Coordinates of C-alpha atoms in Angstrom, one line a residue:
Chain A
X18 CA 84.2 -48.3 17.9
X19 CA 87.0 -50.5 17.4
X20 CA 89.6 -49.3 15.1
X21 CA 90.0 -51.2 11.8
X22 CA 93.0 -49.2 9.8
X23 CA 95.2 -48.1 12.7
X24 CA 94.4 -50.4 15.6
X25 CA 96.3 -50.2 19.0
X26 CA 98.6 -53.0 18.2
X27 CA 102.1 -53.0 19.1
X28 CA 104.5 -53.8 16.5
X29 CA 102.0 -53.9 14.0
X30 CA 103.9 -53.2 11.2
X31 CA 106.2 -56.3 11.4
X32 CA 105.2 -59.1 9.4
X33 CA 104.7 -62.0 11.8
X34 CA 102.4 -59.5 14.2
X35 CA 100.2 -58.7 11.5
X36 CA 100.1 -62.3 10.4
X37 CA 99.2 -63.1 13.9
X38 CA 96.3 -60.7 14.1
X39 CA 95.1 -62.0 11.1
X40 CA 96.7 -60.4 8.3
X41 CA 96.7 -61.3 4.7
X42 CA 93.8 -64.0 5.5
X43 CA 91.5 -61.7 3.3
X44 CA 94.5 -61.9 0.4
X45 CA 93.7 -65.5 0.7
X46 CA 90.0 -65.4 0.8
X47 CA 90.2 -62.8 -2.3
X48 CA 92.4 -65.5 -4.2
X49 CA 89.6 -67.8 -3.6
X50 CA 86.6 -65.8 -5.1
X51 CA 86.1 -64.5 -8.8
X52 CA 88.0 -61.3 -9.6
X53 CA 84.6 -59.8 -10.8
X54 CA 82.6 -60.9 -7.1
X55 CA 86.0 -59.0 -5.5
X56 CA 84.9 -56.0 -7.3
X57 CA 81.1 -56.6 -6.2
X58 CA 82.1 -57.0 -2.7
X59 CA 83.7 -53.6 -2.7
X60 CA 81.1 -51.9 -4.8
X61 CA 78.5 -53.2 -2.1
X62 CA 80.7 -51.6 0.5
X63 CA 80.0 -48.4 -0.5
X64 CA 83.4 -47.9 0.1
X65 CA 84.3 -44.2 -1.3
X66 CA 88.1 -43.1 -2.1
X67 CA 89.6 -41.4 0.6
X68 CA 92.2 -39.0 -1.3
X69 CA 89.3 -36.0 -1.3
X70 CA 87.2 -36.8 -4.2
X71 CA 85.2 -39.8 -2.6
X72 CA 84.4 -41.3 -5.6
X73 CA 82.8 -45.1 -5.1
X74 CA 86.0 -47.1 -5.3
X75 CA 84.5 -50.6 -6.2
X76 CA 82.7 -48.5 -9.4
X77 CA 86.4 -47.0 -10.4
X78 CA 87.7 -50.5 -10.5
X79 CA 84.9 -52.0 -12.7
X80 CA 86.2 -49.0 -15.5
X81 CA 89.0 -51.1 -16.4
X82 CA 88.6 -53.2 -19.2
X83 CA 88.6 -56.9 -18.7
X84 CA 89.4 -57.8 -22.2
X85 CA 92.7 -56.4 -23.2
X86 CA 95.5 -56.8 -24.9
X87 CA 97.9 -53.9 -22.8
X88 CA 99.4 -54.7 -19.5
X89 CA 97.0 -53.0 -16.9
X90 CA 98.4 -50.9 -13.9
X91 CA 97.2 -49.7 -10.2
X92 CA 99.1 -46.9 -8.7
X93 CA 98.8 -46.6 -4.6
X94 CA 98.4 -42.9 -4.3
X95 CA 100.9 -41.7 -1.4
X96 CA 101.6 -38.0 -2.4
X97 CA 99.7 -36.9 0.4
X98 CA 100.2 -33.1 0.1
X99 CA 97.3 -31.5 1.1
X100 CA 98.0 -28.8 3.8
X101 CA 96.5 -30.3 7.2
X102 CA 96.8 -34.2 6.0
X103 CA 99.1 -36.6 7.7
X104 CA 97.3 -40.1 7.4
X105 CA 98.8 -42.2 4.8
X106 CA 102.2 -41.2 6.7
X107 CA 100.8 -43.2 9.8
X108 CA 99.7 -46.2 7.8
X109 CA 103.2 -46.7 5.8
X110 CA 104.2 -46.3 9.8
X111 CA 102.0 -48.4 12.0
X112 CA 100.4 -50.4 9.5
X113 CA 101.8 -50.8 6.0
X114 CA 100.7 -54.5 5.7
X115 CA 96.8 -53.3 5.6
X116 CA 98.1 -51.1 2.6
X117 CA 99.7 -53.8 0.6
X118 CA 97.2 -56.5 1.3
X119 CA 94.7 -54.4 -0.1
X120 CA 96.7 -53.2 -2.7
X121 CA 97.4 -57.1 -3.9
X122 CA 93.3 -57.2 -3.4
X123 CA 92.8 -54.6 -5.5
X124 CA 95.5 -55.7 -8.8
X125 CA 93.7 -59.3 -8.0
X126 CA 90.5 -57.8 -8.8
X127 CA 91.4 -55.8 -11.9
X128 CA 93.9 -58.1 -13.4
X129 CA 96.8 -56.2 -12.6
X130 CA 100.4 -57.3 -12.7
X131 CA 102.4 -54.2 -11.4
X132 CA 101.6 -51.8 -8.8
X133 CA 103.7 -48.7 -8.5
X134 CA 103.4 -46.6 -4.9
X135 CA 103.8 -43.2 -5.6
X136 CA 105.2 -41.6 -2.5
X137 CA 106.1 -38.2 -2.1
X138 CA 109.6 -37.2 -1.5
X139 CA 109.8 -35.9 1.5
X140 CA 108.7 -38.8 3.0
X141 CA 112.0 -40.5 2.4
X142 CA 111.6 -42.3 6.1
X143 CA 108.4 -44.1 5.4
X144 CA 109.1 -44.7 2.1
X145 CA 112.2 -47.0 4.0
X146 CA 109.6 -48.2 6.3
X147 CA 107.2 -49.4 3.6
X148 CA 110.1 -50.9 1.5
X149 CA 111.1 -53.4 4.5
X150 CA 107.4 -54.4 4.9
X151 CA 107.1 -54.7 0.8
X152 CA 110.7 -57.0 1.2
X153 CA 108.9 -59.0 4.0
X154 CA 105.6 -59.8 1.8
X155 CA 107.8 -60.8 -1.1
X156 CA 109.9 -63.1 0.9
X157 CA 106.5 -64.5 2.0
X158 CA 105.2 -65.0 -1.6
X159 CA 102.5 -62.4 -1.1
X160 CA 104.3 -60.4 -3.7
X161 CA 106.0 -61.9 -6.5
X162 CA 105.6 -65.1 -8.8
X163 CA 102.1 -67.1 -8.3
X164 CA 101.2 -65.8 -4.9
X165 CA 100.6 -68.2 -2.6
X166 CA 100.7 -71.0 -5.2
X167 CA 98.1 -69.5 -7.4
X168 CA 98.5 -68.7 -11.0
X169 CA 98.6 -65.2 -10.4
X170 CA 101.7 -63.2 -10.4
X171 CA 101.9 -59.9 -8.9
X172 CA 105.3 -56.8 -8.7
X173 CA 105.0 -54.1 -6.3
X174 CA 107.3 -51.2 -6.7
X175 CA 107.7 -47.7 -4.4
X176 CA 108.5 -44.7 -6.9
X177 CA 109.6 -41.4 -5.0
X178 CA 108.2 -38.1 -5.8
X179 CA 110.3 -35.1 -5.4
X180 CA 108.4 -32.2 -4.4
X181 CA 105.0 -31.4 -5.8
X182 CA 101.9 -31.0 -4.6
X183 CA 100.4 -31.3 -8.0
X184 CA 101.7 -35.1 -8.3
X185 CA 98.9 -35.9 -5.6
X186 CA 96.5 -35.2 -8.9
X187 CA 96.0 -38.7 -10.7
X188 CA 97.1 -37.8 -14.0
X189 CA 100.0 -35.5 -12.8
X190 CA 101.2 -38.3 -10.6
X191 CA 101.0 -40.7 -14.2
X192 CA 103.0 -38.5 -16.0
X193 CA 105.4 -37.7 -13.2
X194 CA 105.9 -41.6 -12.9
X195 CA 106.6 -41.9 -16.6
X196 CA 109.5 -39.0 -15.7
X197 CA 107.7 -35.8 -17.2
X198 CA 106.9 -33.1 -15.3
X199 CA 104.0 -33.7 -13.0
X200 CA 101.3 -32.0 -15.7
X201 CA 97.9 -32.9 -14.7
X202 CA 96.4 -34.8 -18.4
X203 CA 93.1 -33.7 -19.9
X204 CA 90.3 -36.0 -19.2
X205 CA 88.7 -38.0 -21.0
X206 CA 90.5 -40.3 -22.2
X207 CA 90.4 -41.5 -18.3
X208 CA 93.1 -43.4 -16.6
X209 CA 91.1 -46.7 -17.0
X210 CA 90.9 -46.5 -20.6
X211 CA 94.6 -44.6 -21.1
X212 CA 96.9 -44.1 -18.4
X213 CA 100.2 -45.1 -17.6
X214 CA 101.9 -45.6 -21.1
X215 CA 99.0 -45.4 -22.6
X216 CA 97.5 -48.4 -20.5
X217 CA 94.4 -49.2 -18.2
X218 CA 95.3 -47.8 -14.7
X219 CA 93.5 -46.9 -11.8
X220 CA 94.5 -44.9 -8.9
X221 CA 93.8 -45.2 -5.3
X222 CA 94.7 -43.4 -2.5
X223 CA 96.8 -45.5 0.5
X224 CA 94.0 -45.3 2.9
X225 CA 91.4 -46.4 0.6
X226 CA 93.4 -49.5 -0.4
X227 CA 93.8 -50.3 3.2
X228 CA 90.2 -50.5 3.7
X229 CA 90.3 -53.5 1.5
X230 CA 91.1 -56.2 3.6
X231 CA 88.6 -55.1 6.0
X232 CA 85.5 -55.4 3.5
X233 CA 87.0 -58.5 2.3
X234 CA 87.4 -60.2 5.7
X235 CA 84.0 -59.0 7.2
X236 CA 82.0 -58.7 4.2
X237 CA 80.2 -55.5 2.8
X238 CA 77.3 -55.8 4.8
X239 CA 79.1 -55.5 7.7
X240 CA 81.5 -53.1 6.7
X241 CA 78.5 -51.0 5.1
X242 CA 76.8 -50.8 8.4
X243 CA 79.9 -48.5 10.0
X244 CA 79.5 -44.7 9.8
X245 CA 77.3 -42.7 7.6
X246 CA 75.4 -45.0 5.3
X247 CA 76.4 -43.0 1.8
X248 CA 79.9 -42.9 3.1
X249 CA 80.4 -45.7 5.3
X250 CA 83.8 -47.1 7.1
X251 CA 86.2 -45.4 9.6
X252 CA 87.8 -42.1 8.6
X253 CA 91.2 -41.3 9.8
X254 CA 90.6 -37.5 10.8
X255 CA 93.6 -35.7 10.9
X256 CA 93.2 -32.6 13.3
X257 CA 95.6 -29.7 14.0
X258 CA 95.8 -26.1 14.7
X259 CA 94.7 -24.9 17.9
X260 CA 93.4 -28.0 19.6
X261 CA 95.1 -29.4 22.9
X262 CA 95.7 -32.7 21.3
X263 CA 96.4 -32.5 17.7
X264 CA 96.7 -36.0 15.6
X265 CA 95.0 -38.6 14.0
X266 CA 91.8 -39.8 15.2
X267 CA 90.4 -43.1 13.7
X268 CA 86.8 -42.6 13.9
X269 CA 83.6 -43.6 11.7
X270 CA 82.4 -41.3 9.2
X271 CA 79.7 -39.0 10.6
X272 CA 81.4 -38.4 13.5
X273 CA 80.5 -34.3 14.8
X274 CA 82.8 -32.2 14.3
X275 CA 82.4 -30.4 17.7
X276 CA 83.1 -33.7 18.9
X277 CA 86.3 -34.2 17.1
X278 CA 87.1 -31.2 18.4
X279 CA 86.0 -31.1 21.8
X280 CA 86.2 -34.9 22.8
X281 CA 88.8 -36.5 21.0
X282 CA 91.3 -33.2 20.3
X283 CA 90.8 -31.9 23.9
X284 CA 89.3 -28.9 23.0
X285 CA 90.7 -25.4 21.5
X286 CA 94.3 -24.1 23.1
X287 CA 93.5 -22.0 26.2
X288 CA 89.9 -22.5 26.3
X289 CA 89.2 -20.0 23.4
X290 CA 86.1 -19.7 21.0
X291 CA 86.8 -21.0 17.5
X292 CA 86.9 -18.3 14.9
X293 CA 86.8 -21.0 11.9
X294 CA 87.4 -24.5 10.7
X295 CA 88.5 -26.1 7.4
X296 CA 87.0 -29.5 7.6
X297 CA 88.8 -31.4 4.6
X298 CA 92.4 -30.0 4.0
X299 CA 93.4 -26.4 2.8
X300 CA 91.3 -27.1 -0.6
X301 CA 87.5 -27.3 1.3
X302 CA 85.3 -24.3 1.9
X303 CA 86.0 -22.5 5.1
X304 CA 83.4 -22.9 8.0
X305 CA 82.7 -20.1 10.6
X306 CA 83.4 -21.1 14.3
X307 CA 79.3 -20.2 15.0
X308 CA 78.8 -22.8 12.4
X309 CA 79.9 -25.9 13.3
X310 CA 77.1 -27.1 15.9
X311 CA 75.7 -30.3 14.4
X312 CA 77.9 -30.7 11.6
X313 CA 78.6 -34.4 10.6
X314 CA 82.3 -35.4 9.1
X315 CA 81.2 -37.4 5.9
X316 CA 80.5 -36.4 2.4
X317 CA 76.9 -36.0 2.7
X318 CA 76.9 -33.7 5.7
X319 CA 79.4 -31.8 4.7
X320 CA 78.2 -31.1 1.2
X321 CA 75.1 -30.2 2.9
X322 CA 77.2 -27.8 4.8
X323 CA 78.6 -26.2 1.9
X324 CA 81.8 -27.9 2.3
X325 CA 83.5 -31.1 1.6
X326 CA 85.0 -33.9 3.7
X327 CA 87.9 -33.8 1.4
X328 CA 91.3 -35.5 2.9
X329 CA 89.2 -35.5 6.2
X330 CA 92.3 -32.9 7.8
X331 CA 90.3 -30.5 10.1
X332 CA 92.2 -27.1 10.6
X333 CA 91.0 -25.2 13.8
X334 CA 91.7 -21.9 14.2
X335 CA 91.0 -20.1 17.6
X336 CA 89.2 -16.4 17.8
X337 CA 92.6 -14.6 17.9
X338 CA 94.1 -15.7 14.5
X339 CA 94.4 -13.5 11.8
X340 CA 92.3 -15.6 9.2
X341 CA 93.1 -13.4 6.4
X342 CA 96.9 -14.1 6.5
X343 CA 95.5 -17.7 6.8
X344 CA 94.0 -17.3 3.9
X345 CA 96.5 -15.3 2.3
X346 CA 99.2 -18.5 3.2
X347 CA 97.2 -21.1 1.3
X348 CA 96.7 -18.8 -1.6
X349 CA 100.6 -18.6 -2.0
X350 CA 100.6 -22.1 -1.6
X351 CA 98.2 -22.9 -4.5
X352 CA 100.4 -20.2 -6.5
X353 CA 103.5 -21.6 -5.6
X354 CA 101.8 -25.3 -6.6
X355 CA 100.5 -24.3 -10.1
X356 CA 102.0 -26.5 -12.8
X357 CA 101.8 -23.7 -14.8
X358 CA 99.7 -25.1 -17.8
X359 CA 96.9 -23.3 -17.6
X360 CA 96.4 -19.8 -17.7
X361 CA 93.5 -19.1 -15.2
X362 CA 95.1 -20.9 -12.2
X363 CA 98.9 -20.2 -13.2
X364 CA 98.1 -16.3 -13.4
X365 CA 95.2 -15.9 -10.9
X366 CA 96.3 -17.8 -8.0
X367 CA 99.2 -15.2 -8.2
X368 CA 96.6 -12.2 -8.8
X369 CA 94.5 -13.5 -5.7
X370 CA 97.8 -13.8 -3.5
X371 CA 98.8 -10.2 -4.3
X372 CA 95.3 -8.9 -3.7
X373 CA 95.2 -10.3 -0.3
X374 CA 98.9 -9.3 0.7
X375 CA 97.4 -5.9 -0.2
X376 CA 94.9 -6.2 2.9
X377 CA 97.7 -7.2 4.5
X378 CA 99.5 -4.3 4.1
X379 CA 96.8 -2.2 4.6
X380 CA 96.2 -1.0 1.0
X381 CA 93.3 -3.0 0.1
X382 CA 90.1 -1.4 -1.0
X383 CA 86.4 -3.1 -1.0
X384 CA 86.7 -3.0 -4.7
X385 CA 89.7 -5.1 -4.3
X386 CA 87.3 -7.9 -2.5
X387 CA 84.8 -7.8 -5.5
X388 CA 88.2 -8.1 -8.0
X389 CA 89.2 -11.0 -5.5
X390 CA 85.8 -12.7 -5.8
X391 CA 85.7 -12.1 -9.4
X392 CA 89.3 -13.9 -10.2
X393 CA 88.3 -16.6 -8.0
X394 CA 85.3 -17.1 -10.1
X395 CA 87.1 -16.9 -13.1
X396 CA 89.5 -19.6 -11.9
X397 CA 87.1 -22.2 -10.6
X398 CA 86.0 -24.7 -13.2
X399 CA 88.1 -23.4 -15.9
X400 CA 91.3 -25.4 -15.5
X401 CA 92.6 -28.9 -16.7
X402 CA 92.5 -30.6 -13.0
X403 CA 91.1 -29.3 -9.8
X404 CA 93.8 -27.3 -8.3
X405 CA 92.0 -24.3 -9.7
X406 CA 89.0 -25.0 -7.9
X407 CA 90.9 -26.4 -5.0
X408 CA 93.0 -22.3 -5.3
X409 CA 89.1 -20.8 -5.6
X410 CA 87.2 -22.6 -3.0
X411 CA 88.6 -21.3 0.3
X412 CA 88.7 -17.7 -1.3
X413 CA 85.0 -17.8 -2.3
X414 CA 84.1 -19.2 1.2
X415 CA 86.2 -16.8 2.9
X416 CA 84.5 -13.8 0.9
X417 CA 80.9 -15.3 1.7
X418 CA 81.8 -15.7 5.1
X419 CA 84.3 -13.6 6.5
X420 CA 83.4 -10.4 4.2
X421 CA 83.7 -8.0 7.9
X422 CA 87.5 -8.9 8.0
X423 CA 87.8 -7.2 4.6
X424 CA 86.0 -4.4 5.9
X425 CA 88.0 -4.1 9.2
X426 CA 91.5 -4.2 7.2
X427 CA 90.0 -2.2 4.4
X428 CA 92.2 1.3 3.8
X429 CA 89.6 3.7 5.2
X430 CA 91.0 6.7 2.8
X431 CA 89.6 5.9 -0.8
X432 CA 92.5 4.9 -3.2
X433 CA 93.9 7.8 -5.5
X434 CA 94.4 4.6 -7.9
X435 CA 91.3 3.9 -9.9
X436 CA 90.5 0.4 -9.7
X437 CA 92.1 -2.2 -11.7
X438 CA 89.3 -3.9 -13.4
X439 CA 89.8 -7.8 -14.6
X440 CA 90.4 -7.8 -18.3
X441 CA 87.2 -9.3 -19.4
X442 CA 86.3 -10.7 -22.6
X443 CA 85.7 -7.6 -25.0
X444 CA 83.7 -7.8 -27.8
X445 CA 85.3 -7.1 -31.2
X446 CA 83.5 -4.8 -33.6
X447 CA 84.1 -6.4 -37.3
Chain B
X4 CA 129.4 -40.0 -13.0
X5 CA 126.8 -42.0 -11.3
X6 CA 128.9 -44.4 -8.9
X7 CA 129.8 -48.1 -9.7
X8 CA 126.9 -49.0 -7.0
X9 CA 124.4 -46.3 -8.4
X10 CA 125.1 -47.6 -11.9
X11 CA 124.2 -51.2 -10.7
X12 CA 121.1 -50.0 -8.9
X13 CA 119.9 -48.1 -12.3
X14 CA 120.6 -51.7 -14.5
X15 CA 118.2 -53.2 -11.6
X16 CA 115.5 -50.5 -11.9
X17 CA 115.2 -50.4 -15.4
X18 CA 113.2 -54.0 -15.1
X19 CA 110.8 -52.1 -13.6
X20 CA 109.5 -49.8 -16.0
X21 CA 108.6 -49.9 -19.7
X22 CA 110.5 -47.1 -20.6
X23 CA 113.7 -45.4 -19.8
X24 CA 112.3 -42.2 -19.5
X25 CA 110.7 -43.4 -16.2
X26 CA 113.7 -44.1 -14.5
X27 CA 114.3 -40.2 -14.9
X28 CA 113.3 -39.1 -11.3
X29 CA 114.8 -42.5 -9.7
X30 CA 118.4 -41.3 -11.3
X31 CA 118.2 -37.7 -10.2
X32 CA 117.8 -38.9 -6.8
X33 CA 120.9 -41.0 -7.1
X34 CA 122.7 -38.1 -8.7
X35 CA 121.5 -35.6 -6.4
X36 CA 122.3 -38.1 -3.2
X37 CA 126.0 -38.6 -4.5
X38 CA 126.6 -34.9 -5.6
X39 CA 124.4 -33.0 -2.9
X40 CA 122.8 -31.0 -5.9
X41 CA 122.4 -31.5 -9.8
X42 CA 124.5 -29.0 -11.6
X43 CA 123.9 -28.4 -15.5
X44 CA 126.8 -30.9 -16.2
X45 CA 125.0 -33.5 -13.9
X46 CA 121.7 -32.7 -16.0
X47 CA 123.8 -33.5 -19.1
X48 CA 125.2 -36.4 -18.0
X49 CA 122.0 -37.9 -17.0
X50 CA 120.0 -36.9 -20.5
X51 CA 123.2 -38.7 -21.8
X52 CA 122.6 -41.7 -20.0
X53 CA 118.8 -42.3 -20.3
X54 CA 119.0 -40.9 -24.0
X55 CA 116.6 -38.1 -23.3
X56 CA 116.9 -34.2 -24.6
X57 CA 118.8 -31.9 -22.3
X58 CA 115.6 -29.7 -22.2
X59 CA 113.5 -32.7 -20.7
X60 CA 115.8 -33.0 -17.4
X61 CA 116.6 -29.4 -17.3
X62 CA 112.5 -29.4 -17.4
X63 CA 112.2 -31.7 -14.6
X64 CA 114.9 -30.8 -12.5
X65 CA 113.7 -27.4 -12.4
X66 CA 109.7 -28.4 -11.6
X67 CA 110.3 -30.2 -8.7
X68 CA 111.1 -28.5 -5.6
X69 CA 113.3 -31.4 -4.1
X70 CA 115.7 -31.3 -6.8
X71 CA 119.0 -28.6 -5.8
X72 CA 119.8 -26.8 -9.0
X73 CA 122.1 -24.9 -6.8
X74 CA 124.5 -26.4 -4.1
X75 CA 123.3 -26.1 -0.6
X76 CA 124.7 -26.2 2.7
X77 CA 125.5 -29.5 4.8
X78 CA 122.5 -29.2 6.6
X79 CA 119.4 -27.8 4.7
X80 CA 117.0 -26.5 7.2
X81 CA 113.6 -27.1 5.6
X82 CA 110.9 -25.0 7.6
X83 CA 107.2 -25.5 7.4
X84 CA 105.3 -22.5 7.2
X85 CA 101.8 -23.8 5.9
X86 CA 98.4 -23.3 7.4
X87 CA 98.9 -26.1 10.3
X88 CA 102.3 -25.1 11.2
X89 CA 101.5 -21.5 10.8
X90 CA 99.3 -21.7 13.5
X91 CA 101.5 -23.1 15.9
X92 CA 104.0 -20.4 15.5
X93 CA 106.1 -21.5 12.6
X94 CA 107.1 -18.0 11.5
X95 CA 108.8 -17.4 14.9
X96 CA 110.5 -20.5 14.4
X97 CA 111.6 -19.5 10.6
X98 CA 112.6 -16.3 11.6
X99 CA 114.7 -17.5 15.0
X100 CA 116.6 -19.7 12.5
X101 CA 117.7 -17.0 10.3
X102 CA 118.6 -14.7 12.8
X103 CA 120.5 -17.5 14.6
X104 CA 122.5 -18.3 11.4
X105 CA 122.3 -14.7 9.9
X106 CA 121.2 -15.8 6.8
X107 CA 118.1 -15.0 4.7
X108 CA 115.6 -17.7 3.5
X109 CA 117.0 -19.6 0.6
X110 CA 120.5 -18.5 1.6
X111 CA 123.8 -20.3 2.7
X112 CA 125.9 -19.8 5.7
X113 CA 129.3 -18.4 4.6
X114 CA 130.8 -21.7 5.9
X115 CA 128.4 -23.8 3.9
X116 CA 127.0 -25.6 6.8
X117 CA 123.3 -24.3 6.6
X118 CA 120.7 -23.6 4.2
X119 CA 117.5 -22.6 5.0
X120 CA 114.9 -22.7 3.0
X121 CA 110.6 -22.3 3.8
X122 CA 108.7 -25.5 2.7
X123 CA 105.4 -26.1 1.6
X124 CA 103.1 -28.5 4.1
X125 CA 105.5 -31.7 5.0
X126 CA 102.3 -33.8 6.3
X127 CA 103.5 -33.1 9.8
X128 CA 100.3 -30.9 10.8
X129 CA 100.0 -32.9 14.2
X130 CA 103.2 -32.5 15.2
X131 CA 103.7 -28.9 13.9
X132 CA 105.6 -26.5 13.5
X133 CA 108.4 -28.4 12.1
X134 CA 111.3 -28.7 10.0
X135 CA 112.5 -31.4 7.7
X136 CA 116.7 -31.3 7.6
X137 CA 117.9 -32.6 4.3
X138 CA 115.8 -35.7 2.8
X139 CA 116.0 -37.1 5.9
X140 CA 114.6 -36.6 9.7
X141 CA 111.5 -34.7 10.7
X142 CA 112.3 -32.7 13.7
X143 CA 108.6 -31.6 14.9
X144 CA 106.8 -30.0 18.2
X145 CA 109.5 -27.3 17.9
X146 CA 109.8 -24.6 20.1
X147 CA 112.7 -21.7 20.5
X148 CA 114.5 -24.1 23.1
X149 CA 114.8 -27.4 20.8
X150 CA 115.5 -25.2 17.7
X151 CA 118.7 -23.6 19.7
X152 CA 119.6 -27.2 20.9
X153 CA 119.6 -28.5 17.3
X154 CA 121.5 -25.8 15.6
X155 CA 124.2 -26.2 18.8
X156 CA 124.6 -29.9 17.9
X157 CA 124.7 -29.5 14.0
X158 CA 127.2 -26.6 14.4
X159 CA 129.6 -28.8 16.6
X160 CA 129.4 -31.7 14.1

């Protein structure tokens, strides 16, 4: 399969090379189409968001109001902070113009005049690389006033984050852009009605937008044939952990997880067995090593396997891994990154971390496992944004699949302390 | 006070956003780059500059982990210890750096050359383990030898 997002072309990040390879032709084609037809094309292609939620992109675009007196905005989400994920960085480095072209087409389709690219602050080096590409695009009038002689004007600004995982959540991203703390907003209202500064806004992942020029160039029929029918296209799978060749592999959706690990990433370090795999970034549910045979890497297949494609960040753990410690580290991460708005997440994540630490210190009991599950269950679905769910899912799936890990580590002599019961709602006698 | 150059940059940036509040993160970045960290006085200055309440600026500075509200060393070594790096021995790297520099996490060497902090995933999972130094270069695929070499180089500078 030919690579579409990150083809092996030297110096593709330079605008001249990009143009020579057919770059910005999709934009020219799109400008000759009606905006609604561009949205229709993307809708039919079945492109789904690459940021984790897999929402149909064309449908998202169609939510933007046609008649409005307010300015409309597009936010390109380059916050990329999900542990195990490092794909958007590669786009900024190797093929930034594909993203820029996609963003301009998206803006044209939705009638947007201003694009903000929100990039995590740690990516300072990649922000510079992106800015160079943006400047070059301005110089060639792909951006700016009356682009390519059309009546359409468009600005693209980069906005640097400052270290907060939560700002990858679309509404937190908007708050951060507005100069606030990155607090997610209650939905509804959805961003298409009430986004940045109360105006219609669409937020798309960098990789999602990079797919757009390909769809416009080759047509939706061609694109929708690639990979899994309900989740077509290629994905930038990031594979890390105990494999011989970690890195980004661009492959069609629906590739076998075992192929990804053994065929592409060179197998497990030291030819060891696999104990566990996280298939789509730290938020997704864990798979046991004996469960991965036949599992395909696309939204529907992974859903059927009880987990999710997420960002396509695969983390492989070999048989010698202290996976309880890894789970504790992940839970620490969510505790640290919880914005603190919702009690279940703010308190629950810390509570889960404490319980897990008890096991690492040999002080955990099997009652603690029930308590841990109870806390996780009370976080899930009870918070403004999905960070709470993202913290609960790894814990829940771990307890389901690796209960024996807790049993092995639990304190042998029964604790003298009474198990602490979670503070359930108390019925008041009135 | 922001430098003249930064103030000029600020005027340019104003055209990009419909409100001045949106300039807060860009201005805090400028301030941090200029002063190395963001003191309470800097926060007050930024609040006046953008006509924002001080508590808002304080809230934002303390919310984002990259803004340093305490002075830091010349080389701010940020060790990622999240999953992918941990699986590749990040804890060894962290402990080794701390031992070599004789500091704990979130501490600065007495000569103010190094500060060591532990950070969350920096998106370098395929080249783990890694550290970022200042808001600058990534040093990845690390092992103890490479770390020693880097520490020696920085100590000399």
